[in-house]
Coordinates of C-alpha atoms in Angstrom, one line a residue:
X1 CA -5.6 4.7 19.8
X2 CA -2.6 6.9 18.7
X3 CA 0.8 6.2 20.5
X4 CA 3.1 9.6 20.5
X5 CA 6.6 8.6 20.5
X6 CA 10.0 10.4 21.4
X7 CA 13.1 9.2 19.8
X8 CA 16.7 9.6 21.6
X9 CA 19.4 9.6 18.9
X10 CA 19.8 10.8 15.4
X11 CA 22.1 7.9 14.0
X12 CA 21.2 5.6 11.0
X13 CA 19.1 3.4 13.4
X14 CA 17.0 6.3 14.7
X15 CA 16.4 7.7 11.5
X16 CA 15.3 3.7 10.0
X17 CA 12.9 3.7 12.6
X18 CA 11.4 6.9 12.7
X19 CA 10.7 5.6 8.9
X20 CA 9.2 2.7 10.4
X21 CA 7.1 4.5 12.2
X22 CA 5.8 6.5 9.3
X23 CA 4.2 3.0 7.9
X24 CA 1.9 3.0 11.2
X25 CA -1.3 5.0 11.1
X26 CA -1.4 4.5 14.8
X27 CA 1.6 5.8 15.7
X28 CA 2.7 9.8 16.0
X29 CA 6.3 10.6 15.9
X30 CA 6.2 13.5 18.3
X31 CA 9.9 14.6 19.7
X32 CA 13.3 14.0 19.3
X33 CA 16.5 14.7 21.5
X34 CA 19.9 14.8 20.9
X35 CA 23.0 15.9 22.0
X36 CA 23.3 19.1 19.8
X37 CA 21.0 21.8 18.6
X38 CA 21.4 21.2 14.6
X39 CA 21.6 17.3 14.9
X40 CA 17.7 17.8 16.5
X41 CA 16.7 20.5 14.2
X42 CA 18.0 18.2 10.9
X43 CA 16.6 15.1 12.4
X44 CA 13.3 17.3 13.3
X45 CA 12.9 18.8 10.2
X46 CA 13.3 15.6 7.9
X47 CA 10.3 13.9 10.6
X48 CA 8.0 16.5 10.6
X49 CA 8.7 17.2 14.4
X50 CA 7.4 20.6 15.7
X51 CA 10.8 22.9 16.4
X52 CA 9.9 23.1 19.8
X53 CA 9.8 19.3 20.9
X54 CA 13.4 19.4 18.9
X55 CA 15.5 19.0 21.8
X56 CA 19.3 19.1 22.4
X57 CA 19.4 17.1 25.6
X58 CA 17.9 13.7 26.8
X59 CA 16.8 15.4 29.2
X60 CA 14.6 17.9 28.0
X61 CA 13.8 14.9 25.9
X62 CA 12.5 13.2 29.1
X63 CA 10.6 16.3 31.1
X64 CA 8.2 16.0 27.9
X65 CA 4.8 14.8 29.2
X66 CA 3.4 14.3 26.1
X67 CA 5.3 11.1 25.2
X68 CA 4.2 7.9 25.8
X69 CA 7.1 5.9 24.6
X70 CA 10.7 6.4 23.7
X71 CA 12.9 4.5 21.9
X72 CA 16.4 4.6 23.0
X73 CA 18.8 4.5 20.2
X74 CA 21.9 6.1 21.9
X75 CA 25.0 4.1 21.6
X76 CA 25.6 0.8 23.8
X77 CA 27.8 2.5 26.3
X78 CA 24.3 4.8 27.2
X79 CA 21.6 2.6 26.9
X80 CA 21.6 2.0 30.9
X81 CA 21.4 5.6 31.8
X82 CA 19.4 6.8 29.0
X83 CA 16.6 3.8 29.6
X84 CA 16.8 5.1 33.4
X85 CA 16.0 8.5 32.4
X86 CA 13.1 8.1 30.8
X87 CA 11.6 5.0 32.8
X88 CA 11.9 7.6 35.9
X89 CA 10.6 10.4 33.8
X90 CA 7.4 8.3 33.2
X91 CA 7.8 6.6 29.9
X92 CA 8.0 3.5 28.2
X93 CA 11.1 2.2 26.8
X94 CA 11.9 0.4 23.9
X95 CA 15.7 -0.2 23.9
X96 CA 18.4 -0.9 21.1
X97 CA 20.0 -3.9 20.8
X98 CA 22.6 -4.7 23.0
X99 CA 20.2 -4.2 25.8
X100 CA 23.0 -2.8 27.9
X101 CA 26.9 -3.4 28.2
X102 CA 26.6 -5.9 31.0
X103 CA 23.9 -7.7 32.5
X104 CA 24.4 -5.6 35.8
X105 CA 22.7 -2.8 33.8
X106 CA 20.0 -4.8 32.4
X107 CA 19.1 -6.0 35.8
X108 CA 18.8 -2.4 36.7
X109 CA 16.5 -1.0 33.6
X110 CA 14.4 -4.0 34.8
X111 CA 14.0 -3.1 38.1
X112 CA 13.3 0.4 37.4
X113 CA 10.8 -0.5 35.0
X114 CA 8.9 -2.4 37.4
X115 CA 9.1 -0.1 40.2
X116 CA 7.7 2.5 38.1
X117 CA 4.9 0.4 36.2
X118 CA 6.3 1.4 33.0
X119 CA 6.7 -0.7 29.6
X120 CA 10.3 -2.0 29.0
X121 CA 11.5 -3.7 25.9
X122 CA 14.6 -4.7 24.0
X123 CA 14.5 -3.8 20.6
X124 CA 15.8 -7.2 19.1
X125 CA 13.4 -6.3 16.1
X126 CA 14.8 -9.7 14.2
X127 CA 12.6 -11.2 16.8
X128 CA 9.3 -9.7 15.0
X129 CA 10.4 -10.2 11.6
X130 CA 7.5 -12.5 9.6
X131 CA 10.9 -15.1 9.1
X132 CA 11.7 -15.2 12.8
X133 CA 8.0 -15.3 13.5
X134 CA 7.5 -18.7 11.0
X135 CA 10.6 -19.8 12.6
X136 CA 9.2 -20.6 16.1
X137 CA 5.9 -22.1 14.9
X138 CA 7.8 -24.5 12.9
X139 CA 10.0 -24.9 15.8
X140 CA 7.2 -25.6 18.2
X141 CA 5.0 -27.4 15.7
X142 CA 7.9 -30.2 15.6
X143 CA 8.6 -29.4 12.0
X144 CA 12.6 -30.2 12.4
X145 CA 11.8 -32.6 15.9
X146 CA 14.0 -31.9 18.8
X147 CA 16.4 -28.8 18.3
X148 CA 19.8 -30.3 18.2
X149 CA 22.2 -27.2 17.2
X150 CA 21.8 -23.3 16.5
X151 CA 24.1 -21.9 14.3
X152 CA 24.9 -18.0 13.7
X153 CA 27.5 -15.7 12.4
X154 CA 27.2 -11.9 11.4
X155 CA 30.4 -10.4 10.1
X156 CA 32.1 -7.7 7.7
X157 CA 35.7 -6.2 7.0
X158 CA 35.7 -2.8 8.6
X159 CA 39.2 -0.9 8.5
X160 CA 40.2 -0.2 12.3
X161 CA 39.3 3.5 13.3
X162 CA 40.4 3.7 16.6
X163 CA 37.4 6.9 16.9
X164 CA 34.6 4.7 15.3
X165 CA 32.4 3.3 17.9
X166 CA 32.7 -0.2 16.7
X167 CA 36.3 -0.3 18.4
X168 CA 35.8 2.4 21.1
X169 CA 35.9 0.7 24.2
X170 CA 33.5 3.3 25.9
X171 CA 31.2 3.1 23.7
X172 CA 30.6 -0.8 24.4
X173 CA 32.7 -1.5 20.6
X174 CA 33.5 -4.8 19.7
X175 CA 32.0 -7.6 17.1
X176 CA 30.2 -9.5 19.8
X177 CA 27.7 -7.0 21.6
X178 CA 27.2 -5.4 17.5
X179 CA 26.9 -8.5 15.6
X180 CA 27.5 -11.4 17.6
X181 CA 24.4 -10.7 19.8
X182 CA 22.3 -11.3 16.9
X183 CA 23.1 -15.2 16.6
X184 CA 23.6 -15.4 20.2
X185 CA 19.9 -14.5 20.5
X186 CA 18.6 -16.8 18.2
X187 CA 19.9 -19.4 20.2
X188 CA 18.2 -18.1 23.7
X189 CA 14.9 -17.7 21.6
X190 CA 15.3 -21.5 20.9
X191 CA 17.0 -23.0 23.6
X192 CA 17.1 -20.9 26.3
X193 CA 20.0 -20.1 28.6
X194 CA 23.2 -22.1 28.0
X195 CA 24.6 -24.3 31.1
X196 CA 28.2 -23.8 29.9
X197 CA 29.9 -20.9 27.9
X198 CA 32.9 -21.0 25.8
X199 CA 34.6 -17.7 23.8
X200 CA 37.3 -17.4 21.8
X201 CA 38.8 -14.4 19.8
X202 CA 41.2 -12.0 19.0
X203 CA 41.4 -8.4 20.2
X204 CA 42.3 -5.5 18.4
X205 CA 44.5 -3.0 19.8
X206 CA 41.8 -0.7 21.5
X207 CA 41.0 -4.0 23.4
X208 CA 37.9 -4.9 21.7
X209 CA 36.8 -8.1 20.2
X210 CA 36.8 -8.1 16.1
X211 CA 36.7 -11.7 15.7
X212 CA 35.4 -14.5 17.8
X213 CA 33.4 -17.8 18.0
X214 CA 30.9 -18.3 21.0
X215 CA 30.4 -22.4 21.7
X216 CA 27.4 -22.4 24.3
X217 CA 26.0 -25.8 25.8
X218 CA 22.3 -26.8 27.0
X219 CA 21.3 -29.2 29.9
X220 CA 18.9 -30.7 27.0
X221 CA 22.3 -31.6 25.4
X222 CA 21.4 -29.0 22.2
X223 CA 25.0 -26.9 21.2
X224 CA 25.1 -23.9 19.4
X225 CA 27.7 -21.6 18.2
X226 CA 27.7 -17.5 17.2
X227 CA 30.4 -16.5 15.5
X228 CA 31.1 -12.3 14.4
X229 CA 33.8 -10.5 13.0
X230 CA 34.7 -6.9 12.1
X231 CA 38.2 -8.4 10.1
X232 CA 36.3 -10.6 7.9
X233 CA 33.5 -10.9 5.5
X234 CA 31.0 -14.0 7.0
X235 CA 28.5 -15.7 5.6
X236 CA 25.7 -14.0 7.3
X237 CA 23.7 -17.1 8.0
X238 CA 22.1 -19.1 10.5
X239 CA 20.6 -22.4 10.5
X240 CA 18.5 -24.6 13.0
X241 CA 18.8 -28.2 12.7
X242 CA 16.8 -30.9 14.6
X243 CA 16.5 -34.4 14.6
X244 CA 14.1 -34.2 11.3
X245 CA 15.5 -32.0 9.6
X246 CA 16.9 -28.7 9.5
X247 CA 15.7 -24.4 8.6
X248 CA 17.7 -22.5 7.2
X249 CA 18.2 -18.6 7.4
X250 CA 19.8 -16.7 4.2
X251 CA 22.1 -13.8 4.6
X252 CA 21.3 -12.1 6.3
X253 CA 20.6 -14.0 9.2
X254 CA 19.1 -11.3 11.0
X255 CA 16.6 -9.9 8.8
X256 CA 16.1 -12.6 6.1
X257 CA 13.4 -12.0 3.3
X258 CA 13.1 -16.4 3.4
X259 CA 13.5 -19.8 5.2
X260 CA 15.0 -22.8 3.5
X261 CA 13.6 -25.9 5.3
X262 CA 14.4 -29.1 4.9
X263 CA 12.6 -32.7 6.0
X264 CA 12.7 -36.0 4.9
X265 CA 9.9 -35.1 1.9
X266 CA 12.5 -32.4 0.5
X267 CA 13.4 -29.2 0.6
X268 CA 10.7 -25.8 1.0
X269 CA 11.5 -22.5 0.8
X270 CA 9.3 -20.3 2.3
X271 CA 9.1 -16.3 0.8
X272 CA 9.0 -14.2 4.2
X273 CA 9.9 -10.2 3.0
X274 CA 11.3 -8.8 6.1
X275 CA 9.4 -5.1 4.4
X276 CA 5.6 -6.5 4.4
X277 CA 3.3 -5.5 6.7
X278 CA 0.0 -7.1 5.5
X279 CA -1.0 -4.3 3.5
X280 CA 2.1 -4.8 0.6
X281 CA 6.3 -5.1 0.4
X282 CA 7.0 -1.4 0.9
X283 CA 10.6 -0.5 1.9
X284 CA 10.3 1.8 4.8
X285 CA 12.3 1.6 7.9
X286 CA 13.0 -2.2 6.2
X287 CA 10.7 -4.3 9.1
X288 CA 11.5 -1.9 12.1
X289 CA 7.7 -1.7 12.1
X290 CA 7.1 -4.7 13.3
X291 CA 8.5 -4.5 16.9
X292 CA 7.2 -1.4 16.7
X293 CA 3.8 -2.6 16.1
X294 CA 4.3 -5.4 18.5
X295 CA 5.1 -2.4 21.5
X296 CA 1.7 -1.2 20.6
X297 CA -0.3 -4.3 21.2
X298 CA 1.5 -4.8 24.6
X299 CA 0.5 -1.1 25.5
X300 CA -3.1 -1.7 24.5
X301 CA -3.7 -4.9 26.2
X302 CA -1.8 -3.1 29.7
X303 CA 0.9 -5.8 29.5
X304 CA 4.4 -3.9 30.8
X305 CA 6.7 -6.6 28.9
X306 CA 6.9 -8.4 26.0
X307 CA 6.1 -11.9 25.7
X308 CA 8.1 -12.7 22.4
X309 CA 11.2 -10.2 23.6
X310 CA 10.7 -10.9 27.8
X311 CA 13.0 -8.7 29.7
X312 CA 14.4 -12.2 31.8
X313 CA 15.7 -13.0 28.9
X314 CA 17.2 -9.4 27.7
X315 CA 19.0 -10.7 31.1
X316 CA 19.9 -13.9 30.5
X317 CA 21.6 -13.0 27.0
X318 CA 23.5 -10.4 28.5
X319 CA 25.0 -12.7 31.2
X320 CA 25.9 -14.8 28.3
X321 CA 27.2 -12.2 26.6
X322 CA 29.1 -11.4 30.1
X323 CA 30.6 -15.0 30.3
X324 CA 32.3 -14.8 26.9
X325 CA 33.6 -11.1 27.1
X326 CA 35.4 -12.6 30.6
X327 CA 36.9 -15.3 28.7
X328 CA 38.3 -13.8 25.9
X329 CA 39.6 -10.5 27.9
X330 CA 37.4 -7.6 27.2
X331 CA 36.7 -5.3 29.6
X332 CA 34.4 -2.1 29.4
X333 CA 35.0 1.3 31.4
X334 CA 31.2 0.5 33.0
X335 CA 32.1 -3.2 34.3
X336 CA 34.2 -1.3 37.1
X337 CA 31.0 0.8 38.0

């Protein structure tokens, strides 16, 4: 069964997954929109997408009936109204990272989704990756014991560009929702929603967040802390740590090629390329194929979520997500909608 997918966006992201999707026999990249002419045509022509499903509007994008799925790789600020566009249009949706700018929105893609009986995923595609994947079934196998502590942080220099979307307030900038959501994650895979939410940062002068530590608290008494930056150079880790022992997740955290675990008996380290597929270590779309792969098993078996990615949770992180934006003082032009 061949799955004919439309992508929305010609960024970096759009372009590492439409490679992705070249490593899938099963899947057909079919149509692309974009905002302009040329950027459709480029994107188009580089994909092997007839000229005619090039188009330079989402919403030409979305009257196409020959798509089954789109993936949404618009900027933050559009991932609401984009994933509503094409959910209403008929589609599936698989939807960039952060699932939306607030958890308002999310709640809304949701709802639309189920209204219309369509597929709906977040595209947290660390969540698929062979590492994350080992991760949980050591987890669950009570490898480590009881989850104690989730630790995260994802950060890099970047010289402030007032224009870049990474500190454009409408365009949902700001380390946290970019980076930050990444270790944030890893802790609602693990531990579920936190019962208490702490933030601290510092603002830059467009009023986003560039550097700031997230301290969340579970009723099981587990702690966990996401750090992200966009003024300094991290380590790019994460680590797990229970009450026998501890796994831990090389830079970079959120697409890591191994595990490092640690018991009593010593120390393992587990060879996990982010790249393989089964079939060999090529380089293609890095492991984008995976969740991509993963979409396509949902669709075949008729499920409408994902049960590694659920939308409740694509929720629940963004409330979190909400709770320390209010305490450290960021706003977004779509929190007043």
């Amino acid at each position: 069964m061949a799955f004919r997918w439309g992508i929305a966006g010609t960024g970096a992201i759009a372009r590492g997954f439409a490679d992705a999707l070249s490593r899938l026999p099963e899947a057909q990249l079919v149509a692309v929109g974009s905002r302009s002419r040329q950027t459709a045509d480029e994107f188009g022509e580089k994909y092997g997408i007839a000229p005619h499903r090039r188009y330079d509007s989402y919403e030409l994008l979305a009257a196409d009936d020959g798509i089954d799925i789109v993936y949404v790789a618009s900027p933050h600020s559009h991932h609401h109204e984009h994933t509503l566009l094409f959910l209403k249009s008929g589609h599936g949706v698989l939807c960039e990272k952060p699932f939306a700018l607030n958890a308002g929105q999310a709640a809304d893609m949701v709802a639309m989704a189920r209204a219309h009986g369509r597929f709906l995923m977040e595209a947290m595609w660390s969540r698929f990756l062979p590492a994350y994947a080992t991760l949980r079934e050591l987890v669950t196998a009570g490898e480590i014991g009881t989850v104690l502590s989730v630790e995260g942080d994802f950060g890099f220099r970047l010289p402030m560009t007032p224009t870049h979307r990474l500190f454009d307030p409408a365009l949902g900038g700001g380390a946290l929702l970019d980076l930050g959501v990444y270790p944030v994650s890893l802790a609602s895979m693990l531990l579920g929603e936190p019962s208490r939410v702490a933030a601290f940062g510092q603002l830059g002068e467009t009023g986003v967040d560039e550097h700031l530590a997230v301290l969340t608290s579970y009723d099981s008494g587990a702690i966990a802390i996401a750090k992200a930056s966009l003024r300094a150079g991290l380590t790019c880790t994460g680590r797990v740590t229970g009450t026998a022992g501890s796994i831990e997740l090389p830079a970079f955290m959120h697409c890591p090629d191994e595990l490092v675990v640690q018991r009593g008996s010593g120390t393992e380290r587990l060879h996990l390329p982010a790249a393989r597929d089964g079939d060999g270590d090529g380089t293609a779309g890095g492991g984008l194929h995976h969740q991509a792969r993963h979409v396509h098993e949902r669709l075949r078996s008729g499920h409408l979520d994902s049960d590694i990615m659920p939308l409740g949770e694509s929720v629940s992180i963004m409330r979190t997500l909400d709770a320390a934006r209010a305490q450290i003082g960021v706003r977004y032009p779509a929190d007043n909608a």
